């Protein structure tokens, strides 16, 4: 019976997919910029960073091409390149080329030196960073601790909603000299080193930002990174050029042009025709096609991304967890995963914590597809005669398909789903205000610490933030999360993460859809591109072969 349901769903979605051709790809996930990584096991780090289908490696005897311009396509235009802007993947990728942070993740996803050549923990709330003395901004000004202080303080003072320094004491920053920076946390915080790796805490030049203003700086940023901003043609491309005075080894390629191509079909066609060299967010439906084409290569990397339906637990209809649980039972999640996210390009989602992170629980009792149980719960909750709910989501081919699948499934239990496809800016604004009843969302645990991620997604203090799309408020959950963020011991923290998962799972604020993977298409001539889970790709080593 289950196979027949899945077959019927697949057939239905083939029709929907044809009808949706030319639509946008799904949105990149908006991530909590202060989620962090610390002291994970080597095995977990390898799993998190593991590449399922990696890029083609250079072969002996290959001749390096003299091509010096890389064209990278992505699905949407960022609102700003200011590090304080929304932390979507495409923006994080570009910012990673323009800016540096005090610390960065190494290949094992461990915080390592970057603009800070060394650091130490002075006491349980105080950290001291020693800066490199050979770093210059793109305008030639030297980097000093004053710029670091300014960069950290403007996260607190900014109006762009970034919470990358929310656990740091805004009055606790000190600059004893030009190359020493001291920060204090508001309380013992288990994720300080990893949080300092956050893109939101990229170091910007105080004088330039002050002279230009935040808005202008976001359109023409200046950093210390391997590439310098050159131009931004609205709706078309953002271009950066090699920083020959970079404090590390300069990039091989001179220019990167980030092209804005909203149509997924167009991005794939442009890759196949040679119009672009790398396309991000490749639709899973095109994966086999790109893999089989001798002129292209398919790169699939495993990260830590949840894709889910979030109930707004502050809306009257969803305050009753029986309604949330009923709609979980009314959803054939495996059919949705296979059709919308791809059988090979996603994993079964069985918890709010990705299966690549320590503390993930794989034996939680799942809300299996059960129409009769869904009907019974709705009746218990007083909705035996049915109800109507509104589904807000970014208009895209994948999300449109998801919405129509849910309409069909939930219609069988008397739920009328009103579809509200919305453009990106308006959607983010509405979600941050908690105006939605129901939405499709995703969270990228970009700094690979489950505890910090859960805190940002489910703590009452985080309601109506960029990560807390369910707006859950539970004293029991809060109590465990409060303990997690002050627990330095890795094993103990993993136990607490397990406890939090169980409590959250029972509350059923989400419908689990998939742990999605990063799907990238590239020219077969590309070498040196290494996909990493943080998506802050290092393009310095990328080059072409003949």
Coordinates of N, CA, C and O in Angstrom, one line a residue, residues 94-267:
X94 N 29.7 34.9 -1.0 CA 30.4 36.0 -1.5 C 31.2 36.8 -0.4 O 32.3 37.2 -0.6
X95 N 30.5 36.9 0.8 CA 31.2 37.6 1.9 C 32.5 36.8 2.3 O 33.4 37.5 2.7
X96 N 32.5 35.5 2.2 CA 33.7 34.7 2.5 C 34.8 35.1 1.6 O 36.0 34.8 2.0
X97 N 34.6 35.6 0.4 CA 35.7 36.0 -0.5 C 36.2 37.4 -0.2 O 37.3 37.7 -0.4
X98 N 35.3 38.2 0.4 CA 35.6 39.7 0.6 C 36.2 39.9 2.0 O 37.0 40.8 2.2
X99 N 35.6 39.2 3.0 CA 36.0 39.4 4.4 C 36.7 38.3 5.0 O 36.7 37.1 4.6
X100 N 37.3 38.6 6.2 CA 37.9 37.6 7.0 C 37.3 37.7 8.4 O 36.8 38.8 8.8
X101 N 37.5 36.7 9.2 CA 37.0 36.7 10.6 C 38.2 36.5 11.5 O 39.3 36.1 11.0
X102 N 38.1 36.7 12.8 CA 39.2 36.5 13.7 C 39.7 35.1 13.7 O 40.9 34.8 13.6
X103 N 38.7 34.1 13.7 CA 39.0 32.7 13.6 C 38.2 32.1 12.5 O 37.2 32.7 12.1
X104 N 38.6 31.0 12.0 CA 37.9 30.3 10.9 C 38.0 28.8 11.1 O 38.8 28.3 11.9
X105 N 37.1 28.1 10.5 CA 37.1 26.6 10.6 C 38.1 26.0 9.7 O 38.2 26.4 8.5
X106 N 38.9 25.1 10.2 CA 39.8 24.4 9.3 C 39.1 23.2 8.6 O 37.9 23.1 8.7
X107 N 39.9 22.3 8.0 CA 39.3 21.2 7.2 C 38.5 20.3 8.1 O 37.7 19.5 7.6
X108 N 38.8 20.3 9.4 CA 38.1 19.4 10.3 C 37.0 20.1 11.1 O 36.5 19.6 12.1
X109 N 36.7 21.3 10.6 CA 35.7 22.1 11.2 C 36.0 22.5 12.7 O 35.1 22.6 13.5
X110 N 37.3 22.7 12.9 CA 37.8 23.2 14.2 C 38.2 24.6 14.1 O 38.9 25.0 13.2
X111 N 37.8 25.5 15.0 CA 38.2 26.9 15.0 C 39.8 27.0 15.0 O 40.5 26.3 15.7
X112 N 40.3 27.8 14.0 CA 41.7 27.9 13.8 C 42.1 29.4 13.5 O 41.2 30.2 13.3
X113 N 43.3 29.8 13.6 CA 43.7 31.2 13.4 C 43.3 31.7 12.1 O 43.3 31.0 11.0
X114 N 42.9 33.0 12.0 CA 42.7 33.7 10.8 C 43.3 35.1 11.0 O 44.5 35.3 11.1
X115 N 42.5 36.1 11.2 CA 43.0 37.5 11.5 C 43.7 37.5 12.9 O 44.6 38.3 13.1
X116 N 43.2 36.7 13.8 CA 43.9 36.5 15.1 C 44.9 35.3 14.9 O 44.5 34.2 14.6
X117 N 46.1 35.7 15.2 CA 47.2 34.6 15.0 C 47.2 33.7 16.2 O 47.7 32.6 16.2
X118 N 46.7 34.2 17.4 CA 46.6 33.3 18.6 C 45.5 33.9 19.5 O 45.0 35.0 19.3
X119 N 45.0 33.0 20.4 CA 44.0 33.4 21.3 C 44.0 32.6 22.6 O 44.6 31.5 22.5
X120 N 43.5 33.0 23.6 CA 43.4 32.3 24.9 C 42.2 32.6 25.7 O 41.7 33.8 25.6
X121 N 41.7 31.7 26.5 CA 40.6 32.0 27.4 C 41.2 32.4 28.7 O 42.0 31.6 29.4
X122 N 40.9 33.6 29.1 CA 41.5 34.2 30.4 C 40.8 33.7 31.6 O 41.4 33.3 32.6
X123 N 39.4 33.7 31.5 CA 38.6 33.1 32.6 C 37.4 32.6 31.9 O 37.3 32.6 30.7
X124 N 36.4 32.1 32.7 CA 35.2 31.5 32.1 C 34.4 32.4 31.2 O 33.6 31.9 30.4
X125 N 34.6 33.7 31.4 CA 33.8 34.7 30.5 C 34.7 35.6 29.7 O 34.1 36.4 28.9
X126 N 36.0 35.4 29.7 CA 36.9 36.4 29.1 C 37.8 35.7 28.1 O 38.5 34.7 28.4
X127 N 38.0 36.3 26.9 CA 38.8 35.7 25.8 C 39.7 36.8 25.3 O 39.3 38.0 25.1
X128 N 41.0 36.5 25.0 CA 41.9 37.4 24.5 C 42.5 37.0 23.1 O 42.9 35.8 23.0
X129 N 42.4 37.9 22.1 CA 42.8 37.6 20.8 C 44.0 38.5 20.4 O 43.9 39.7 20.6
X130 N 45.0 37.9 19.8 CA 46.2 38.6 19.3 C 46.1 38.7 17.8 O 46.1 37.7 17.2
X131 N 46.1 39.9 17.3 CA 45.9 40.1 15.8 C 47.2 40.0 15.1 O 48.3 40.3 15.6
X132 N 47.1 39.6 13.8 CA 48.3 39.7 12.9 C 48.7 41.1 12.6 O 47.8 42.0 12.6
X133 N 49.9 41.4 12.4 CA 50.4 42.7 12.2 C 50.6 43.1 10.7 O 51.0 44.2 10.4
X134 N 50.3 42.1 9.8 CA 50.6 42.3 8.4 C 49.3 42.4 7.5 O 49.4 42.1 6.3
X135 N 48.2 42.7 8.1 CA 46.9 42.7 7.4 C 46.5 44.1 7.0 O 46.5 45.0 7.8
X136 N 46.1 44.2 5.8 CA 45.5 45.5 5.3 C 44.2 45.3 4.7 O 43.9 44.3 4.1
X137 N 43.3 46.3 4.8 CA 42.0 46.3 4.1 C 42.3 46.6 2.7 O 43.4 47.0 2.3
X138 N 41.3 46.4 1.9 CA 41.4 46.6 0.4 C 41.7 48.0 0.0 O 42.3 48.2 -1.1
X139 N 41.4 49.0 0.9 CA 41.8 50.4 0.6 C 43.2 50.7 1.0 O 43.6 51.9 0.9
X140 N 43.9 49.8 1.6 CA 45.3 50.0 2.0 C 45.5 50.3 3.5 O 46.6 50.3 4.0
X141 N 44.4 50.6 4.2 CA 44.5 50.9 5.6 C 44.9 49.6 6.4 O 44.3 48.5 6.1
X142 N 45.7 49.7 7.4 CA 46.1 48.6 8.2 C 44.9 48.2 9.2 O 44.2 49.0 9.6
X143 N 44.8 46.9 9.4 CA 43.8 46.3 10.4 C 44.4 46.6 11.8 O 45.5 46.3 12.1
X144 N 43.5 47.1 12.7 CA 43.9 47.3 14.1 C 42.7 46.8 14.9 O 41.6 46.5 14.5
X145 N 43.0 46.7 16.2 CA 42.0 46.2 17.2 C 40.8 47.2 17.2 O 39.7 46.8 17.6
X146 N 41.0 48.4 16.8 CA 39.9 49.4 16.8 C 38.8 48.9 15.8 O 37.6 49.1 16.0
X147 N 39.3 48.4 14.7 CA 38.4 47.9 13.6 C 37.6 46.6 14.1 O 36.4 46.5 13.9
X148 N 38.3 45.8 14.9 CA 37.7 44.6 15.5 C 36.6 45.0 16.5 O 35.5 44.5 16.5
X149 N 37.0 46.0 17.3 CA 36.0 46.5 18.3 C 34.8 47.1 17.6 O 33.6 46.8 18.0
X150 N 35.0 47.9 16.6 CA 33.9 48.5 15.8 C 33.0 47.4 15.2 O 31.8 47.4 15.3
X151 N 33.6 46.4 14.6 CA 32.9 45.3 13.9 C 32.0 44.5 14.9 O 30.9 44.2 14.6
X152 N 32.5 44.3 16.1 CA 31.7 43.5 17.1 C 30.6 44.4 17.7 O 29.5 43.9 17.8
X153 N 30.9 45.6 17.9 CA 29.9 46.5 18.6 C 28.8 46.8 17.6 O 27.6 46.9 18.0
X154 N 29.1 46.9 16.3 CA 28.0 47.2 15.4 C 27.0 46.1 15.2 O 25.9 46.3 14.8
X155 N 27.4 44.8 15.6 CA 26.5 43.7 15.6 C 25.4 44.0 16.6 O 24.2 43.7 16.4
X156 N 25.8 44.5 17.8 CA 24.9 44.8 18.8 C 24.0 46.0 18.5 O 22.8 46.1 18.7
X157 N 24.6 47.0 17.8 CA 24.0 48.3 17.5 C 23.2 48.3 16.2 O 22.4 49.1 16.0
X158 N 23.4 47.2 15.4 CA 22.8 47.2 14.1 C 21.3 47.0 14.0 O 20.7 46.6 15.0
X159 N 20.7 47.3 12.9 CA 19.3 47.2 12.8 C 18.9 46.1 11.8 O 17.7 46.0 11.4
X160 N 19.8 45.3 11.4 CA 19.5 44.3 10.4 C 19.2 42.9 11.0 O 19.0 41.9 10.3
X161 N 19.0 42.8 12.3 CA 18.4 41.6 12.9 C 19.4 40.5 13.1 O 19.0 39.4 13.3
X162 N 20.7 40.8 13.0 CA 21.7 39.7 13.1 C 22.0 39.5 14.6 O 22.3 40.4 15.3
X163 N 22.0 38.3 15.0 CA 22.2 38.0 16.5 C 23.6 37.3 16.7 O 23.7 36.5 17.6
X164 N 24.5 37.6 15.8 CA 25.8 36.9 15.9 C 26.6 37.1 17.1 O 27.6 36.4 17.4
X165 N 26.3 38.2 17.9 CA 27.1 38.5 19.1 C 26.1 38.5 20.3 O 26.5 39.2 21.3
X166 N 25.0 37.9 20.2 CA 24.0 38.0 21.3 C 24.5 37.5 22.6 O 23.9 37.9 23.6
X167 N 25.5 36.6 22.7 CA 26.0 36.1 23.9 C 27.2 36.9 24.4 O 27.7 36.5 25.5
X168 N 27.6 37.9 23.7 CA 28.8 38.7 24.1 C 28.3 39.9 24.8 O 27.3 40.5 24.5
X169 N 29.1 40.4 25.8 CA 28.8 41.6 26.6 C 29.2 42.8 25.8 O 30.4 43.0 25.6
X170 N 28.3 43.6 25.3 CA 28.6 44.8 24.5 C 29.5 45.8 25.3 O 30.1 46.7 24.7
X171 N 29.5 45.7 26.6 CA 30.3 46.6 27.4 C 31.6 46.0 27.8 O 32.4 46.6 28.6
X172 N 31.8 44.7 27.4 CA 33.0 44.0 27.8 C 34.1 43.9 26.8 O 35.1 43.2 27.1
X173 N 34.1 44.7 25.8 CA 35.1 44.7 24.8 C 36.2 45.6 25.2 O 36.0 46.7 25.7
X174 N 37.5 45.2 25.0 CA 38.6 46.0 25.3 C 39.7 46.0 24.2 O 39.8 44.9 23.5
X175 N 40.4 47.0 24.0 CA 41.6 47.1 23.1 C 42.8 47.7 23.8 O 43.1 48.9 23.6
X176 N 43.5 46.8 24.5 CA 44.7 47.3 25.3 C 45.7 48.0 24.4 O 46.5 48.9 24.8
X177 N 45.9 47.5 23.1 CA 46.8 48.1 22.2 C 46.2 47.8 20.8 O 45.2 47.2 20.6
X178 N 47.0 48.2 19.7 CA 46.5 48.1 18.4 C 46.3 46.6 17.9 O 45.6 46.4 16.9
X179 N 46.9 45.7 18.6 CA 46.8 44.3 18.1 C 46.3 43.3 19.1 O 46.5 42.1 19.0
X180 N 45.6 43.8 20.1 CA 45.0 43.0 21.2 C 43.5 43.3 21.3 O 43.2 44.5 21.5
X181 N 42.7 42.3 21.3 CA 41.3 42.5 21.4 C 40.7 41.5 22.5 O 41.1 40.3 22.5
X182 N 40.0 42.0 23.4 CA 39.4 41.2 24.5 C 37.9 41.3 24.5 O 37.3 42.4 24.3
X183 N 37.3 40.1 24.6 CA 35.8 40.1 24.7 C 35.4 39.3 25.9 O 36.1 38.5 26.4
X184 N 34.2 39.7 26.4 CA 33.6 39.0 27.5 C 32.2 38.5 27.1 O 31.5 39.2 26.3
X185 N 31.9 37.3 27.6 CA 30.5 36.8 27.3 C 29.6 37.2 28.5 O 30.1 37.5 29.6
X186 N 28.3 37.3 28.3 CA 27.4 37.7 29.3 C 27.4 36.6 30.4 O 27.1 37.0 31.6
X187 N 27.6 35.4 30.1 CA 27.7 34.3 31.0 C 28.6 33.3 30.4 O 29.0 33.4 29.2
X188 N 29.0 32.3 31.1 CA 29.8 31.2 30.5 C 29.1 30.7 29.3 O 27.9 30.4 29.3
X189 N 29.8 30.6 28.1 CA 29.2 30.3 26.9 C 30.0 29.2 26.2 O 31.2 29.5 25.9
X190 N 29.5 28.1 25.9 CA 30.3 27.0 25.4 C 30.8 27.1 24.0 O 31.6 26.3 23.6
X191 N 30.3 28.1 23.3 CA 30.5 28.1 21.8 C 31.3 29.4 21.4 O 31.2 29.8 20.2
X192 N 32.0 30.0 22.3 CA 32.6 31.3 21.9 C 33.6 31.2 20.7 O 33.5 32.0 19.8
X193 N 34.5 30.3 20.7 CA 35.5 30.2 19.6 C 34.8 30.0 18.3 O 35.1 30.6 17.3
X194 N 33.8 29.1 18.3 CA 33.1 28.9 17.0 C 32.2 30.1 16.6 O 32.1 30.4 15.4
X195 N 31.7 30.7 17.6 CA 30.8 31.9 17.3 C 31.7 33.0 16.6 O 31.2 33.7 15.7
X196 N 33.0 33.1 17.0 CA 33.9 34.1 16.5 C 34.2 33.8 15.0 O 34.6 34.7 14.3
X197 N 33.9 32.6 14.6 CA 34.1 32.2 13.2 C 32.9 32.6 12.3 O 33.0 32.5 11.1
X198 N 31.9 33.1 12.9 CA 30.7 33.5 12.2 C 30.9 34.6 11.2 O 31.6 35.6 11.5
X199 N 30.2 34.4 10.0 CA 30.3 35.5 9.0 C 29.8 36.8 9.5 O 30.3 37.9 9.1
X200 N 28.8 36.8 10.4 CA 28.3 38.0 11.0 C 29.4 38.8 11.7 O 29.3 40.1 11.8
X201 N 30.4 38.2 12.2 CA 31.5 38.8 12.9 C 32.7 39.0 12.0 O 33.9 39.1 12.5
X202 N 32.5 39.1 10.7 CA 33.6 39.5 9.8 C 34.1 40.9 10.1 O 33.3 41.8 10.6
X203 N 35.4 41.1 10.0 CA 35.9 42.4 10.4 C 35.9 43.4 9.2 O 36.3 43.2 8.1
X204 N 35.3 44.6 9.6 CA 35.1 45.6 8.6 C 35.9 46.9 9.0 O 36.2 47.0 10.2
X205 N 36.3 47.8 8.1 CA 37.1 49.0 8.5 C 36.2 50.1 9.1 O 35.2 50.5 8.4
X206 N 36.5 50.5 10.3 CA 35.7 51.5 10.9 C 35.5 52.7 10.1 O 34.4 53.3 10.0
X207 N 36.6 53.3 9.6 CA 36.5 54.6 8.9 C 35.7 54.5 7.7 O 34.9 55.4 7.4
X208 N 35.9 53.4 6.9 CA 35.1 53.3 5.7 C 33.6 53.2 5.9 O 32.8 53.8 5.3
X209 N 33.2 52.3 6.9 CA 31.8 52.1 7.2 C 31.2 53.4 7.7 O 30.1 53.8 7.4
X210 N 31.9 54.1 8.6 CA 31.4 55.3 9.2 C 31.2 56.4 8.1 O 30.2 57.1 8.1
X211 N 32.2 56.5 7.2 CA 32.1 57.5 6.1 C 31.0 57.2 5.1 O 30.3 58.1 4.7
X212 N 30.8 55.9 4.8 CA 29.9 55.5 3.8 C 28.5 55.3 4.3 O 27.5 55.6 3.6
X213 N 28.3 54.9 5.5 CA 27.0 54.5 6.1 C 26.8 53.0 5.8 O 27.3 52.5 4.8
X214 N 25.9 52.4 6.6 CA 25.7 51.0 6.5 C 25.1 50.6 5.1 O 25.5 49.6 4.5
X215 N 24.1 51.3 4.6 CA 23.5 51.0 3.3 C 24.5 51.0 2.2 O 24.5 50.0 1.4
X216 N 25.2 52.1 2.1 CA 26.2 52.2 1.0 C 27.3 51.2 1.1 O 27.7 50.6 0.1
X217 N 27.7 50.9 2.3 CA 28.8 49.9 2.5 C 28.3 48.5 2.1 O 29.1 47.8 1.5
X218 N 27.0 48.2 2.3 CA 26.5 46.9 2.0 C 26.4 46.7 0.5 O 26.3 45.6 0.0
X219 N 26.5 47.8 -0.3 CA 26.5 47.7 -1.8 C 27.9 47.8 -2.4 O 28.1 47.5 -3.6
X220 N 28.9 48.2 -1.6 CA 30.3 48.3 -2.1 C 31.2 48.1 -0.9 O 31.9 49.0 -0.4
X221 N 31.2 46.8 -0.4 CA 32.0 46.5 0.8 C 33.5 46.5 0.6 O 34.0 46.3 -0.5
X222 N 34.2 46.8 1.7 CA 35.6 46.7 1.8 C 36.0 45.8 3.0 O 35.5 45.9 4.1
X223 N 36.9 44.8 2.7 CA 37.3 43.9 3.7 C 38.8 43.6 3.7 O 39.5 44.4 3.1
X224 N 39.2 42.5 4.2 CA 40.6 42.1 4.2 C 40.8 40.8 3.4 O 41.9 40.3 3.4
X225 N 39.7 40.3 2.8 CA 39.7 39.0 2.2 C 40.5 38.8 0.9 O 41.1 39.8 0.4
X226 N 40.5 37.6 0.3 CA 41.3 37.3 -0.9 C 40.8 38.0 -2.1 O 41.5 38.1 -3.1
X227 N 39.5 38.5 -2.1 CA 39.0 39.2 -3.3 C 38.4 40.6 -2.9 O 37.9 40.7 -1.8
X228 N 38.6 41.5 -3.8 CA 38.1 42.9 -3.6 C 36.8 43.1 -4.4 O 36.7 42.6 -5.5
X229 N 35.9 43.8 -3.8 CA 34.7 44.1 -4.5 C 35.0 45.0 -5.7 O 35.7 46.0 -5.5
X230 N 34.3 44.8 -6.8 CA 34.5 45.6 -8.0 C 33.2 46.3 -8.4 O 33.1 47.5 -8.6
X231 N 32.1 45.5 -8.6 CA 30.9 46.1 -9.1 C 29.7 45.2 -8.7 O 29.8 44.0 -8.4
X232 N 28.5 45.8 -8.8 CA 27.3 45.1 -8.5 C 26.3 45.7 -9.5 O 25.8 46.8 -9.5
X233 N 25.9 44.9 -10.5 CA 24.9 45.2 -11.5 C 23.6 44.5 -11.0 O 23.5 43.3 -11.1
X234 N 22.6 45.4 -10.6 CA 21.4 44.8 -10.0 C 20.7 43.9 -10.9 O 20.5 44.1 -12.1
X235 N 20.4 42.7 -10.4 CA 19.6 41.7 -11.1 C 20.5 40.9 -12.1 O 20.0 40.0 -12.8
X236 N 21.8 41.2 -12.1 CA 22.6 40.5 -13.1 C 23.9 39.8 -12.5 O 24.0 38.6 -12.5
X237 N 24.7 40.6 -11.9 CA 26.0 40.0 -11.3 C 26.6 40.9 -10.3 O 26.4 42.1 -10.2
X238 N 27.4 40.2 -9.5 CA 28.3 40.8 -8.5 C 29.8 40.4 -8.9 O 30.0 39.2 -9.0
X239 N 30.7 41.3 -9.1 CA 32.0 40.9 -9.5 C 33.1 41.3 -8.5 O 33.0 42.4 -7.9
X240 N 34.0 40.4 -8.2 CA 35.1 40.7 -7.3 C 36.4 40.3 -8.0 O 36.4 39.6 -9.0
X241 N 37.5 40.9 -7.6 CA 38.8 40.8 -8.2 C 39.9 40.4 -7.2 O 39.8 40.9 -6.0
X242 N 40.8 39.7 -7.6 CA 41.9 39.2 -6.7 C 42.6 40.3 -5.9 O 42.9 41.4 -6.5
X243 N 42.8 40.1 -4.6 CA 43.5 41.0 -3.8 C 45.0 40.6 -3.8 O 45.3 39.6 -3.1
X244 N 45.8 41.3 -4.6 CA 47.2 40.9 -4.7 C 48.0 41.2 -3.4 O 49.1 40.7 -3.3
X245 N 47.4 41.9 -2.5 CA 48.1 42.3 -1.3 C 47.6 41.4 -0.1 O 47.8 41.8 1.0
X246 N 46.9 40.3 -0.4 CA 46.3 39.5 0.6 C 47.4 39.0 1.5 O 48.5 38.7 1.1
X247 N 47.1 38.9 2.8 CA 48.1 38.5 3.8 C 48.4 37.0 3.7 O 49.4 36.6 4.3
X248 N 47.6 36.3 3.0 CA 48.0 34.9 2.8 C 48.3 34.7 1.3 O 48.4 35.7 0.6
X249 N 48.5 33.5 0.8 CA 48.8 33.2 -0.6 C 47.6 33.8 -1.4 O 46.5 33.4 -1.2
X250 N 47.9 34.6 -2.4 CA 46.9 35.2 -3.2 C 46.2 34.1 -4.1 O 46.7 33.0 -4.3
X251 N 45.0 34.4 -4.5 CA 44.2 33.5 -5.4 C 44.8 33.2 -6.7 O 45.6 34.1 -7.2
X252 N 44.5 32.1 -7.3 CA 45.0 31.7 -8.6 C 44.3 32.6 -9.7 O 44.9 33.2 -10.5
X253 N 43.0 32.6 -9.6 CA 42.2 33.3 -10.5 C 42.1 34.8 -10.2 O 42.0 35.2 -9.1
X254 N 42.0 35.6 -11.2 CA 42.0 37.0 -11.1 C 40.6 37.5 -10.7 O 40.4 38.4 -9.9
X255 N 39.6 37.0 -11.4 CA 38.2 37.6 -11.3 C 37.2 36.5 -11.0 O 37.3 35.4 -11.6
X256 N 36.2 36.8 -10.2 CA 35.0 35.9 -10.0 C 33.8 36.8 -10.3 O 33.6 37.8 -9.7
X257 N 33.0 36.3 -11.2 CA 31.7 37.0 -11.5 C 30.6 36.1 -10.9 O 30.4 34.9 -11.4
X258 N 29.9 36.6 -9.9 CA 28.7 35.8 -9.4 C 27.5 36.3 -10.1 O 27.0 37.4 -9.9
X259 N 26.9 35.4 -10.9 CA 25.8 35.7 -11.7 C 24.5 35.4 -11.0 O 24.3 34.3 -10.4
X260 N 23.5 36.2 -11.1 CA 22.2 36.0 -10.5 C 21.3 35.5 -11.6 O 20.9 36.2 -12.6
X261 N 21.0 34.2 -11.5 CA 20.1 33.5 -12.5 C 19.0 32.8 -11.7 O 19.2 31.7 -11.1
X262 N 17.8 33.4 -11.6 CA 16.8 32.9 -10.7 C 16.1 31.7 -11.2 O 15.6 30.9 -10.5
X263 N 16.1 31.5 -12.6 CA 15.5 30.3 -13.1 C 16.4 29.1 -13.0 O 17.5 29.1 -13.6
X264 N 15.9 28.0 -12.4 CA 16.8 26.9 -12.2 C 17.1 26.2 -13.5 O 18.3 25.8 -13.7
X265 N 16.2 26.1 -14.4 CA 16.4 25.5 -15.7 C 17.5 26.3 -16.5 O 18.4 25.7 -17.1
X266 N 17.5 27.6 -16.4 CA 18.5 28.5 -17.1 C 19.8 28.2 -16.5 O 20.8 28.2 -17.2
X267 N 19.9 28.1 -15.2 CA 21.3 27.8 -14.6 C 21.9 26.5 -15.1 O 23.1 26.5 -15.4

